[in-house]
Amino acid sequence: MASIFSRIIAGEIPSHKVAENDEFYAFLDINPVAKGHTLVVPKQEVDYIFDLDDDVLGRMMTFAKRVAAAQQAAIPCKRIGLTVIGLEVPHAHIHLIPITQEPDMYFGKEKLTPSQEELAETAKKIREKYK
Ligand code: 5GP
């Protein structure tokens, strides 16, 4: 069965897309730890990120770098934090999180609950900065 992220990439489940190319898809996390929290996912369905081929992983980081630049331009923050957890969804992904202080990246706190309209507006802002 396809992972939830494969179903998002296929458009079967709606998402707030930020960027996409042939190999990767970036969209807003539905329960962000900070405004603009984005997930970068390979279209290839692999559970564990370090099982990706070296060259795919390299291109994924290059794609994430461009997404991070767009986030940095769109969301007031000091920089973009990067983390990999992967305990909830068995489809490799990178979390890119706009941060100003360390607790902004803390996953143990209560998550934000933005409305669909707020998510759409944030995604649009980031998308417009993506080059
Ligand atoms: P992890 O697997 O890295 O522990 O966490 C998975 C992340 O994916 C969580 O931050 C969670 O909020 C996000 N997530 C899970 N299901 C969905 C979904 O259907 N849509 C979106 N946009 N994000 C999701």
mmCIF file of N, CA and C and ligand atoms in Angstrom:
data_model
loop_
_atom_site.group_PDB
_atom_site.id
_atom_site.type_symbol
_atom_site.label_atom_id
_atom_site.label_comp_id
_atom_site.label_asym_id
_atom_site.label_seq_id
_atom_site.Cartn_x
_atom_site.Cartn_y
_atom_site.Cartn_z
ATOM 1 N N MET A 1 0.839 -1.201 0.000
ATOM 2 C CA MET A 1 0.000 0.000 0.000
ATOM 3 C C MET A 1 0.874 1.251 0.000
ATOM 4 N N ALA A 2 0.432 2.258 -0.782
ATOM 5 C CA ALA A 2 1.222 3.488 -0.886
ATOM 6 C C ALA A 2 1.266 4.205 0.465
ATOM 7 N N SER A 3 2.396 4.834 0.757
ATOM 8 C CA SER A 3 2.503 5.605 2.003
ATOM 9 C C SER A 3 1.634 6.851 1.900
ATOM 10 N N ILE A 4 1.359 7.451 3.042
ATOM 11 C CA ILE A 4 0.535 8.675 3.037
ATOM 12 C C ILE A 4 1.228 9.777 2.232
ATOM 13 N N PHE A 5 2.562 9.794 2.252
ATOM 14 C CA PHE A 5 3.262 10.836 1.486
ATOM 15 C C PHE A 5 3.192 10.547 -0.017
ATOM 16 N N SER A 6 3.231 9.268 -0.416
ATOM 17 C CA SER A 6 3.059 8.945 -1.840
ATOM 18 C C SER A 6 1.671 9.359 -2.294
ATOM 19 N N ARG A 7 0.681 9.196 -1.436
ATOM 20 C CA ARG A 7 -0.691 9.595 -1.794
ATOM 21 C C ARG A 7 -0.805 11.122 -1.884
ATOM 22 N N ILE A 8 -0.044 11.820 -1.047
ATOM 23 C CA ILE A 8 -0.011 13.298 -1.136
ATOM 24 C C ILE A 8 0.645 13.704 -2.457
ATOM 25 N N ILE A 9 1.775 13.091 -2.783
ATOM 26 C CA ILE A 9 2.491 13.427 -4.023
ATOM 27 C C ILE A 9 1.602 13.150 -5.237
ATOM 28 N N ALA A 10 0.835 12.073 -5.171
ATOM 29 C CA ALA A 10 -0.053 11.703 -6.292
ATOM 30 C C ALA A 10 -1.292 12.598 -6.353
ATOM 31 N N GLY A 11 -1.502 13.433 -5.329
ATOM 32 C CA GLY A 11 -2.661 14.329 -5.316
ATOM 33 C C GLY A 11 -3.927 13.658 -4.788
ATOM 34 N N GLU A 12 -3.788 12.443 -4.258
ATOM 35 C CA GLU A 12 -4.969 11.748 -3.717
ATOM 36 C C GLU A 12 -5.379 12.341 -2.370
ATOM 37 N N ILE A 13 -4.373 12.903 -1.669
ATOM 38 C CA ILE A 13 -4.630 13.590 -0.399
ATOM 39 C C ILE A 13 -4.136 15.025 -0.594
ATOM 40 N N PRO A 14 -4.952 16.022 -0.225
ATOM 41 C CA PRO A 14 -4.521 17.406 -0.466
ATOM 42 C C PRO A 14 -3.320 17.806 0.389
ATOM 43 N N SER A 15 -2.528 18.717 -0.151
ATOM 44 C CA SER A 15 -1.402 19.257 0.623
ATOM 45 C C SER A 15 -1.164 20.688 0.184
ATOM 46 N N HIS A 16 -0.395 21.405 0.983
ATOM 47 C CA HIS A 16 -0.024 22.782 0.637
ATOM 48 C C HIS A 16 1.399 22.736 0.076
ATOM 49 N N LYS A 17 1.459 22.614 -1.243
ATOM 50 C CA LYS A 17 2.750 22.428 -1.919
ATOM 51 C C LYS A 17 3.583 23.707 -1.873
ATOM 52 N N VAL A 18 4.886 23.492 -1.681
ATOM 53 C CA VAL A 18 5.837 24.595 -1.633
ATOM 54 C C VAL A 18 6.759 24.549 -2.860
ATOM 55 N N ALA A 19 7.141 23.353 -3.265
ATOM 56 C CA ALA A 19 8.040 23.199 -4.415
ATOM 57 C C ALA A 19 8.007 21.741 -4.863
ATOM 58 N N GLU A 20 8.417 21.530 -6.121
ATOM 59 C CA GLU A 20 8.424 20.159 -6.652
ATOM 60 C C GLU A 20 9.388 20.093 -7.825
ATOM 61 N N ASN A 21 10.068 18.967 -7.991
ATOM 62 C CA ASN A 21 10.762 18.672 -9.247
ATOM 63 C C ASN A 21 10.509 17.202 -9.588
ATOM 64 N N ASP A 22 11.265 16.663 -10.536
ATOM 65 C CA ASP A 22 11.010 15.287 -10.977
ATOM 66 C C ASP A 22 11.133 14.269 -9.847
ATOM 67 N N GLU A 23 12.020 14.567 -8.902
ATOM 68 C CA GLU A 23 12.365 13.563 -7.886
ATOM 69 C C GLU A 23 11.828 13.838 -6.485
ATOM 70 N N PHE A 24 11.523 15.125 -6.208
ATOM 71 C CA PHE A 24 11.207 15.486 -4.820
ATOM 72 C C PHE A 24 9.983 16.387 -4.746
ATOM 73 N N TYR A 25 9.343 16.372 -3.569
ATOM 74 C CA TYR A 25 8.131 17.154 -3.357
ATOM 75 C C TYR A 25 8.255 17.794 -1.978
ATOM 76 N N ALA A 26 7.935 19.088 -1.887
ATOM 77 C CA ALA A 26 8.006 19.801 -0.604
ATOM 78 C C ALA A 26 6.638 20.405 -0.307
ATOM 79 N N PHE A 27 6.172 20.226 0.926
ATOM 80 C CA PHE A 27 4.841 20.711 1.319
ATOM 81 C C PHE A 27 4.841 21.008 2.807
ATOM 82 N N LEU A 28 3.861 21.821 3.228
ATOM 83 C CA LEU A 28 3.805 22.209 4.635
ATOM 84 C C LEU A 28 3.372 21.045 5.515
ATOM 85 N N ASP A 29 4.031 20.922 6.662
ATOM 86 C CA ASP A 29 3.608 19.946 7.664
ATOM 87 C C ASP A 29 2.232 20.368 8.191
ATOM 88 N N ILE A 30 1.351 19.405 8.330
ATOM 89 C CA ILE A 30 -0.022 19.696 8.750
ATOM 90 C C ILE A 30 -0.076 20.127 10.220
ATOM 91 N N ASN A 31 0.890 19.675 11.021
ATOM 92 C CA ASN A 31 0.974 20.068 12.439
ATOM 93 C C ASN A 31 2.345 20.680 12.704
ATOM 94 N N PRO A 32 2.552 21.909 12.243
ATOM 95 C CA PRO A 32 3.889 22.501 12.312
ATOM 96 C C PRO A 32 4.354 22.776 13.742
ATOM 97 N N VAL A 33 5.654 22.675 13.949
ATOM 98 C CA VAL A 33 6.219 23.121 15.230
ATOM 99 C C VAL A 33 6.540 24.617 15.163
ATOM 100 N N ALA A 34 6.616 25.170 13.948
ATOM 101 C CA ALA A 34 6.822 26.606 13.754
ATOM 102 C C ALA A 34 6.199 26.960 12.397
ATOM 103 N N LYS A 35 5.830 28.217 12.255
ATOM 104 C CA LYS A 35 5.218 28.647 10.991
ATOM 105 C C LYS A 35 6.169 28.381 9.824
ATOM 106 N N GLY A 36 5.643 27.785 8.757
ATOM 107 C CA GLY A 36 6.470 27.511 7.580
ATOM 108 C C GLY A 36 7.167 26.159 7.607
ATOM 109 N N HIS A 37 6.915 25.367 8.660
ATOM 110 C CA HIS A 37 7.514 24.019 8.797
ATOM 111 C C HIS A 37 7.157 23.192 7.544
ATOM 112 N N THR A 38 8.196 22.767 6.867
ATOM 113 C CA THR A 38 8.028 22.109 5.556
ATOM 114 C C THR A 38 8.663 20.727 5.566
ATOM 115 N N LEU A 39 8.055 19.809 4.838
ATOM 116 C CA LEU A 39 8.613 18.459 4.671
ATOM 117 C C LEU A 39 9.113 18.299 3.240
ATOM 118 N N VAL A 40 10.298 17.758 3.094
ATOM 119 C CA VAL A 40 10.874 17.455 1.774
ATOM 120 C C VAL A 40 10.919 15.936 1.639
ATOM 121 N N VAL A 41 10.284 15.434 0.585
ATOM 122 C CA VAL A 41 10.067 13.987 0.438
ATOM 123 C C VAL A 41 10.532 13.534 -0.944
ATOM 124 N N PRO A 42 11.259 12.411 -1.017
ATOM 125 C CA PRO A 42 11.571 11.868 -2.342
ATOM 126 C C PRO A 42 10.335 11.176 -2.917
ATOM 127 N N LYS A 43 10.144 11.286 -4.217
ATOM 128 C CA LYS A 43 9.002 10.597 -4.837
ATOM 129 C C LYS A 43 9.191 9.083 -4.778
ATOM 130 N N GLN A 44 10.451 8.673 -4.793
ATOM 131 C CA GLN A 44 10.760 7.254 -4.598
ATOM 132 C C GLN A 44 10.381 6.876 -3.175
ATOM 133 N N GLU A 45 9.586 5.807 -3.042
ATOM 134 C CA GLU A 45 9.105 5.461 -1.709
ATOM 135 C C GLU A 45 10.099 4.560 -0.986
ATOM 136 N N VAL A 46 10.890 5.192 -0.139
ATOM 137 C CA VAL A 46 11.861 4.480 0.694
ATOM 138 C C VAL A 46 11.577 4.900 2.124
ATOM 139 N N ASP A 47 11.560 3.967 3.052
ATOM 140 C CA ASP A 47 11.217 4.281 4.446
ATOM 141 C C ASP A 47 12.326 5.109 5.101
ATOM 142 N N TYR A 48 13.537 4.531 5.136
ATOM 143 C CA TYR A 48 14.617 5.122 5.940
ATOM 144 C C TYR A 48 15.517 5.977 5.052
ATOM 145 N N ILE A 49 15.692 7.225 5.436
ATOM 146 C CA ILE A 49 16.395 8.179 4.574
ATOM 147 C C ILE A 49 17.808 7.688 4.210
ATOM 148 N N PHE A 50 18.465 7.000 5.132
ATOM 149 C CA PHE A 50 19.839 6.574 4.850
ATOM 150 C C PHE A 50 19.893 5.284 4.028
ATOM 151 N N ASP A 51 18.720 4.811 3.590
ATOM 152 C CA ASP A 51 18.685 3.738 2.591
ATOM 153 C C ASP A 51 18.635 4.305 1.174
ATOM 154 N N LEU A 52 18.477 5.629 1.033
ATOM 155 C CA LEU A 52 18.511 6.227 -0.308
ATOM 156 C C LEU A 52 19.917 6.102 -0.879
ATOM 157 N N ASP A 53 20.005 5.981 -2.203
ATOM 158 C CA ASP A 53 21.327 5.982 -2.844
ATOM 159 C C ASP A 53 22.026 7.303 -2.546
ATOM 160 N N ASP A 54 23.357 7.265 -2.525
ATOM 161 C CA ASP A 54 24.131 8.468 -2.196
ATOM 162 C C ASP A 54 23.765 9.643 -3.101
ATOM 163 N N ASP A 55 23.645 9.350 -4.416
ATOM 164 C CA ASP A 55 23.390 10.467 -5.336
ATOM 165 C C ASP A 55 21.984 11.030 -5.159
ATOM 166 N N VAL A 56 21.011 10.192 -4.840
ATOM 167 C CA VAL A 56 19.640 10.672 -4.587
ATOM 168 C C VAL A 56 19.633 11.534 -3.317
ATOM 169 N N LEU A 57 20.310 11.045 -2.281
ATOM 170 C CA LEU A 57 20.378 11.799 -1.028
ATOM 171 C C LEU A 57 21.046 13.158 -1.254
ATOM 172 N N GLY A 58 22.081 13.169 -2.069
ATOM 173 C CA GLY A 58 22.767 14.431 -2.386
ATOM 174 C C GLY A 58 21.833 15.408 -3.096
ATOM 175 N N ARG A 59 21.094 14.890 -4.080
ATOM 176 C CA ARG A 59 20.169 15.773 -4.807
ATOM 177 C C ARG A 59 19.018 16.219 -3.897
ATOM 178 N N MET A 60 18.638 15.361 -2.951
ATOM 179 C CA MET A 60 17.564 15.735 -2.008
ATOM 180 C C MET A 60 18.021 16.915 -1.141
ATOM 181 N N MET A 61 19.277 16.868 -0.710
ATOM 182 C CA MET A 61 19.815 17.973 0.103
ATOM 183 C C MET A 61 19.916 19.254 -0.720
ATOM 184 N N THR A 62 20.273 19.127 -1.983
ATOM 185 C CA THR A 62 20.361 20.312 -2.851
ATOM 186 C C THR A 62 18.965 20.916 -3.056
ATOM 187 N N PHE A 63 17.978 20.049 -3.239
ATOM 188 C CA PHE A 63 16.585 20.517 -3.365
ATOM 189 C C PHE A 63 16.159 21.191 -2.046
ATOM 190 N N ALA A 64 16.477 20.558 -0.914
ATOM 191 C CA ALA A 64 16.112 21.122 0.398
ATOM 192 C C ALA A 64 16.767 22.491 0.600
ATOM 193 N N LYS A 65 17.979 22.647 0.085
ATOM 194 C CA LYS A 65 18.689 23.926 0.219
ATOM 195 C C LYS A 65 17.914 25.043 -0.489
ATOM 196 N N ARG A 66 17.386 24.730 -1.648
ATOM 197 C CA ARG A 66 16.606 25.738 -2.401
ATOM 198 C C ARG A 66 15.283 26.035 -1.702
ATOM 199 N N VAL A 67 14.657 25.016 -1.147
ATOM 200 C CA VAL A 67 13.410 25.231 -0.391
ATOM 201 C C VAL A 67 13.710 26.103 0.839
ATOM 202 N N ALA A 68 14.816 25.805 1.516
ATOM 203 C CA ALA A 68 15.181 26.574 2.714
ATOM 204 C C ALA A 68 15.416 28.046 2.376
ATOM 205 N N ALA A 69 16.028 28.305 1.236
ATOM 206 C CA ALA A 69 16.262 29.699 0.825
ATOM 207 C C ALA A 69 14.924 30.407 0.618
ATOM 208 N N ALA A 70 13.959 29.712 0.047
ATOM 209 C CA ALA A 70 12.631 30.308 -0.159
ATOM 210 C C ALA A 70 11.941 30.550 1.182
ATOM 211 N N GLN A 71 12.057 29.597 2.099
ATOM 212 C CA GLN A 71 11.459 29.781 3.430
ATOM 213 C C GLN A 71 12.079 30.988 4.134
ATOM 214 N N GLN A 72 13.411 31.063 4.056
ATOM 215 C CA GLN A 72 14.141 32.158 4.717
ATOM 216 C C GLN A 72 13.682 33.514 4.172
ATOM 217 N N ALA A 73 13.398 33.562 2.881
ATOM 218 C CA ALA A 73 12.965 34.816 2.253
ATOM 219 C C ALA A 73 11.505 35.148 2.581
ATOM 220 N N ALA A 74 10.717 34.112 2.882
ATOM 221 C CA ALA A 74 9.274 34.325 3.051
ATOM 222 C C ALA A 74 8.828 34.457 4.502
ATOM 223 N N ILE A 75 9.563 33.819 5.425
ATOM 224 C CA ILE A 75 9.120 33.735 6.824
ATOM 225 C C ILE A 75 10.134 34.452 7.711
ATOM 226 N N PRO A 76 9.703 35.395 8.560
ATOM 227 C CA PRO A 76 10.664 36.030 9.470
ATOM 228 C C PRO A 76 11.274 34.980 10.406
ATOM 229 N N CYS A 77 12.600 34.814 10.353
ATOM 230 C CA CYS A 77 13.284 33.824 11.191
ATOM 231 C C CYS A 77 14.777 34.088 11.107
ATOM 232 N N LYS A 78 15.540 33.452 12.006
ATOM 233 C CA LYS A 78 16.993 33.635 11.980
ATOM 234 C C LYS A 78 17.630 32.727 10.945
ATOM 235 N N ARG A 79 17.180 31.482 10.907
ATOM 236 C CA ARG A 79 17.646 30.537 9.886
ATOM 237 C C ARG A 79 16.698 29.360 9.788
ATOM 238 N N ILE A 80 17.036 28.443 8.886
ATOM 239 C CA ILE A 80 16.181 27.264 8.708
ATOM 240 C C ILE A 80 16.873 26.059 9.343
ATOM 241 N N GLY A 81 16.205 25.483 10.335
ATOM 242 C CA GLY A 81 16.725 24.277 10.968
ATOM 243 C C GLY A 81 16.311 23.052 10.164
ATOM 244 N N LEU A 82 17.150 22.027 10.238
ATOM 245 C CA LEU A 82 16.888 20.789 9.473
ATOM 246 C C LEU A 82 16.943 19.612 10.428
ATOM 247 N N THR A 83 15.955 18.747 10.346
ATOM 248 C CA THR A 83 16.013 17.536 11.155
ATOM 249 C C THR A 83 15.356 16.376 10.417
ATOM 250 N N VAL A 84 15.757 15.179 10.807
ATOM 251 C CA VAL A 84 15.133 13.958 10.287
ATOM 252 C C VAL A 84 14.675 13.157 11.499
ATOM 253 N N ILE A 85 13.398 12.782 11.500
ATOM 254 C CA ILE A 85 12.895 11.939 12.598
ATOM 255 C C ILE A 85 12.396 10.632 11.965
ATOM 256 N N GLY A 86 11.229 10.679 11.346
ATOM 257 C CA GLY A 86 10.774 9.508 10.590
ATOM 258 C C GLY A 86 10.164 8.410 11.427
ATOM 259 N N LEU A 87 9.758 8.718 12.663
ATOM 260 C CA LEU A 87 9.162 7.676 13.501
ATOM 261 C C LEU A 87 7.670 7.502 13.228
ATOM 262 N N GLU A 88 7.056 8.513 12.610
ATOM 263 C CA GLU A 88 5.607 8.467 12.416
ATOM 264 C C GLU A 88 5.236 7.984 11.005
ATOM 265 N N VAL A 89 5.890 8.537 10.011
ATOM 266 C CA VAL A 89 5.536 8.198 8.621
ATOM 267 C C VAL A 89 6.706 7.443 7.981
ATOM 268 N N PRO A 90 6.482 6.185 7.539
ATOM 269 C CA PRO A 90 7.573 5.369 6.985
ATOM 270 C C PRO A 90 7.850 5.691 5.509
ATOM 271 N N HIS A 91 8.117 6.950 5.245
ATOM 272 C CA HIS A 91 8.514 7.405 3.901
ATOM 273 C C HIS A 91 9.508 8.524 4.162
ATOM 274 N N ALA A 92 10.748 8.337 3.735
ATOM 275 C CA ALA A 92 11.843 9.255 4.068
ATOM 276 C C ALA A 92 11.435 10.717 3.882
ATOM 277 N N HIS A 93 11.815 11.565 4.826
ATOM 278 C CA HIS A 93 11.530 13.002 4.696
ATOM 279 C C HIS A 93 12.449 13.803 5.590
ATOM 280 N N ILE A 94 12.669 15.037 5.157
ATOM 281 C CA ILE A 94 13.454 16.006 5.927
ATOM 282 C C ILE A 94 12.490 17.082 6.419
ATOM 283 N N HIS A 95 12.602 17.450 7.688
ATOM 284 C CA HIS A 95 11.853 18.589 8.219
ATOM 285 C C HIS A 95 12.711 19.844 8.061
ATOM 286 N N LEU A 96 12.165 20.886 7.444
ATOM 287 C CA LEU A 96 12.833 22.191 7.343
ATOM 288 C C LEU A 96 11.995 23.186 8.145
ATOM 289 N N ILE A 97 12.611 23.777 9.178
ATOM 290 C CA ILE A 97 11.817 24.558 10.134
ATOM 291 C C ILE A 97 12.414 25.959 10.327
ATOM 292 N N PRO A 98 11.635 27.008 10.029
ATOM 293 C CA PRO A 98 12.117 28.367 10.294
ATOM 294 C C PRO A 98 12.263 28.579 11.808
ATOM 295 N N ILE A 99 13.455 28.964 12.237
ATOM 296 C CA ILE A 99 13.712 29.098 13.682
ATOM 297 C C ILE A 99 14.397 30.418 14.009
ATOM 298 N N THR A 100 14.156 30.875 15.238
ATOM 299 C CA THR A 100 14.867 32.028 15.765
ATOM 300 C C THR A 100 15.603 31.622 17.030
ATOM 301 N N GLN A 101 15.040 30.658 17.753
ATOM 302 C CA GLN A 101 15.690 30.136 18.959
ATOM 303 C C GLN A 101 15.516 28.615 19.005
ATOM 304 N N GLU A 102 16.365 27.967 19.788
ATOM 305 C CA GLU A 102 16.396 26.498 19.793
ATOM 306 C C GLU A 102 15.031 25.850 20.067
ATOM 307 N N PRO A 103 14.232 26.368 21.026
ATOM 308 C CA PRO A 103 12.941 25.706 21.303
ATOM 309 C C PRO A 103 11.988 25.712 20.104
ATOM 310 N N ASP A 104 12.246 26.560 19.109
ATOM 311 C CA ASP A 104 11.383 26.564 17.916
ATOM 312 C C ASP A 104 11.418 25.216 17.206
ATOM 313 N N MET A 105 12.463 24.428 17.452
ATOM 314 C CA MET A 105 12.604 23.122 16.782
ATOM 315 C C MET A 105 12.222 21.948 17.673
ATOM 316 N N TYR A 106 11.662 22.260 18.844
ATOM 317 C CA TYR A 106 11.383 21.191 19.809
ATOM 318 C C TYR A 106 10.067 20.485 19.475
ATOM 319 N N PHE A 107 10.145 19.195 19.163
ATOM 320 C CA PHE A 107 8.961 18.443 18.740
ATOM 321 C C PHE A 107 8.096 17.983 19.922
ATOM 322 N N GLY A 108 8.615 18.126 21.143
ATOM 323 C CA GLY A 108 7.850 17.670 22.315
ATOM 324 C C GLY A 108 6.786 18.661 22.753
ATOM 325 N N LYS A 109 6.840 19.882 22.207
ATOM 326 C CA LYS A 109 5.862 20.890 22.647
ATOM 327 C C LYS A 109 4.551 20.725 21.874
ATOM 328 N N GLU A 110 3.544 21.459 22.326
ATOM 329 C CA GLU A 110 2.264 21.413 21.618
ATOM 330 C C GLU A 110 2.442 22.008 20.220
ATOM 331 N N LYS A 111 1.956 21.293 19.220
ATOM 332 C CA LYS A 111 2.112 21.754 17.828
ATOM 333 C C LYS A 111 1.157 22.915 17.538
ATOM 334 N N LEU A 112 1.468 23.680 16.511
ATOM 335 C CA LEU A 112 0.576 24.745 16.065
ATOM 336 C C LEU A 112 -0.601 24.118 15.314
ATOM 337 N N THR A 113 -1.703 24.839 15.255
ATOM 338 C CA THR A 113 -2.880 24.324 14.536
ATOM 339 C C THR A 113 -3.399 25.403 13.578
ATOM 340 N N PRO A 114 -2.614 25.713 12.533
ATOM 341 C CA PRO A 114 -3.053 26.737 11.580
ATOM 342 C C PRO A 114 -4.283 26.284 10.794
ATOM 343 N N SER A 115 -5.095 27.248 10.399
ATOM 344 C CA SER A 115 -6.256 26.927 9.564
ATOM 345 C C SER A 115 -5.781 26.597 8.147
ATOM 346 N N GLN A 116 -6.650 26.014 7.348
ATOM 347 C CA GLN A 116 -6.317 25.718 5.944
ATOM 348 C C GLN A 116 -5.966 27.011 5.208
ATOM 349 N N GLU A 117 -6.664 28.096 5.546
ATOM 350 C CA GLU A 117 -6.396 29.392 4.894
ATOM 351 C C GLU A 117 -4.996 29.885 5.254
ATOM 352 N N GLU A 118 -4.633 29.749 6.531
ATOM 353 C CA GLU A 118 -3.294 30.191 6.959
ATOM 354 C C GLU A 118 -2.212 29.344 6.282
ATOM 355 N N LEU A 119 -2.445 28.034 6.209
ATOM 356 C CA LEU A 119 -1.468 27.152 5.553
ATOM 357 C C LEU A 119 -1.335 27.522 4.073
ATOM 358 N N ALA A 120 -2.475 27.789 3.437
ATOM 359 C CA ALA A 120 -2.453 28.143 2.005
ATOM 360 C C ALA A 120 -1.661 29.440 1.792
ATOM 361 N N GLU A 121 -1.865 30.401 2.687
ATOM 362 C CA GLU A 121 -1.170 31.694 2.559
ATOM 363 C C GLU A 121 0.343 31.526 2.779
ATOM 364 N N THR A 122 0.706 30.730 3.776
ATOM 365 C CA THR A 122 2.134 30.497 4.054
ATOM 366 C C THR A 122 2.793 29.766 2.883
ATOM 367 N N ALA A 123 2.121 28.738 2.363
ATOM 368 C CA ALA A 123 2.683 27.978 1.238
ATOM 369 C C ALA A 123 2.873 28.888 0.024
ATOM 370 N N LYS A 124 1.911 29.755 -0.208
ATOM 371 C CA LYS A 124 1.995 30.667 -1.366
ATOM 372 C C LYS A 124 3.213 31.580 -1.222
ATOM 373 N N LYS A 125 3.399 32.112 -0.008
ATOM 374 C CA LYS A 125 4.543 33.019 0.227
ATOM 375 C C LYS A 125 5.863 32.301 -0.071
ATOM 376 N N ILE A 126 5.981 31.062 0.392
ATOM 377 C CA ILE A 126 7.234 30.314 0.177
ATOM 378 C C ILE A 126 7.388 29.966 -1.302
ATOM 379 N N ARG A 127 6.300 29.514 -1.901
ATOM 380 C CA ARG A 127 6.320 29.134 -3.324
ATOM 381 C C ARG A 127 6.794 30.293 -4.198
ATOM 382 N N GLU A 128 6.320 31.494 -3.844
ATOM 383 C CA GLU A 128 6.681 32.668 -4.653
ATOM 384 C C GLU A 128 8.175 33.001 -4.559
ATOM 385 N N LYS A 129 8.822 32.553 -3.486
ATOM 386 C CA LYS A 129 10.260 32.832 -3.320
ATOM 387 C C LYS A 129 11.147 31.708 -3.847
ATOM 388 N N TYR A 130 10.513 30.587 -4.196
ATOM 389 C CA TYR A 130 11.307 29.422 -4.632
ATOM 390 C C TYR A 130 11.870 29.656 -6.038
ATOM 391 N N LYS A 131 13.191 29.453 -6.157
ATOM 392 C CA LYS A 131 13.829 29.637 -7.470
ATOM 393 C C LYS A 131 14.535 28.349 -7.886
HETATM 394 P P1 5GP B 1 8.036 11.864 11.542
HETATM 395 O O1 5GP B 1 7.731 10.653 10.686
HETATM 396 O O2 5GP B 1 9.197 12.666 11.004
HETATM 397 O O3 5GP B 1 8.218 11.492 12.993
HETATM 398 O O4 5GP B 1 6.758 12.824 11.515
HETATM 399 C C1 5GP B 1 5.934 12.911 10.373
HETATM 400 C C2 5GP B 1 5.508 14.336 10.160
HETATM 401 O O5 5GP B 1 4.569 14.336 9.094
HETATM 402 C C3 5GP B 1 4.810 15.007 11.369
HETATM 403 O O6 5GP B 1 5.429 16.267 11.626
HETATM 404 C C4 5GP B 1 3.357 15.143 10.929
HETATM 405 O O7 5GP B 1 2.743 16.330 11.422
HETATM 406 C C5 5GP B 1 3.468 15.165 9.399
HETATM 407 N N1 5GP B 1 2.315 14.579 8.750
HETATM 408 C C6 5GP B 1 1.748 13.370 9.024
HETATM 409 N N2 5GP B 1 0.697 13.144 8.231
HETATM 410 C C7 5GP B 1 0.580 14.237 7.429
HETATM 411 C C8 5GP B 1 -0.325 14.586 6.375
HETATM 412 O O8 5GP B 1 -1.256 13.863 6.023
HETATM 413 N N3 5GP B 1 -0.130 15.786 5.785
HETATM 414 C C9 5GP B 1 0.877 16.631 6.141
HETATM 415 N N4 5GP B 1 0.986 17.794 5.487
HETATM 416 N N5 5GP B 1 1.762 16.327 7.107
HETATM 417 C C10 5GP B 1 1.611 15.145 7.763
#
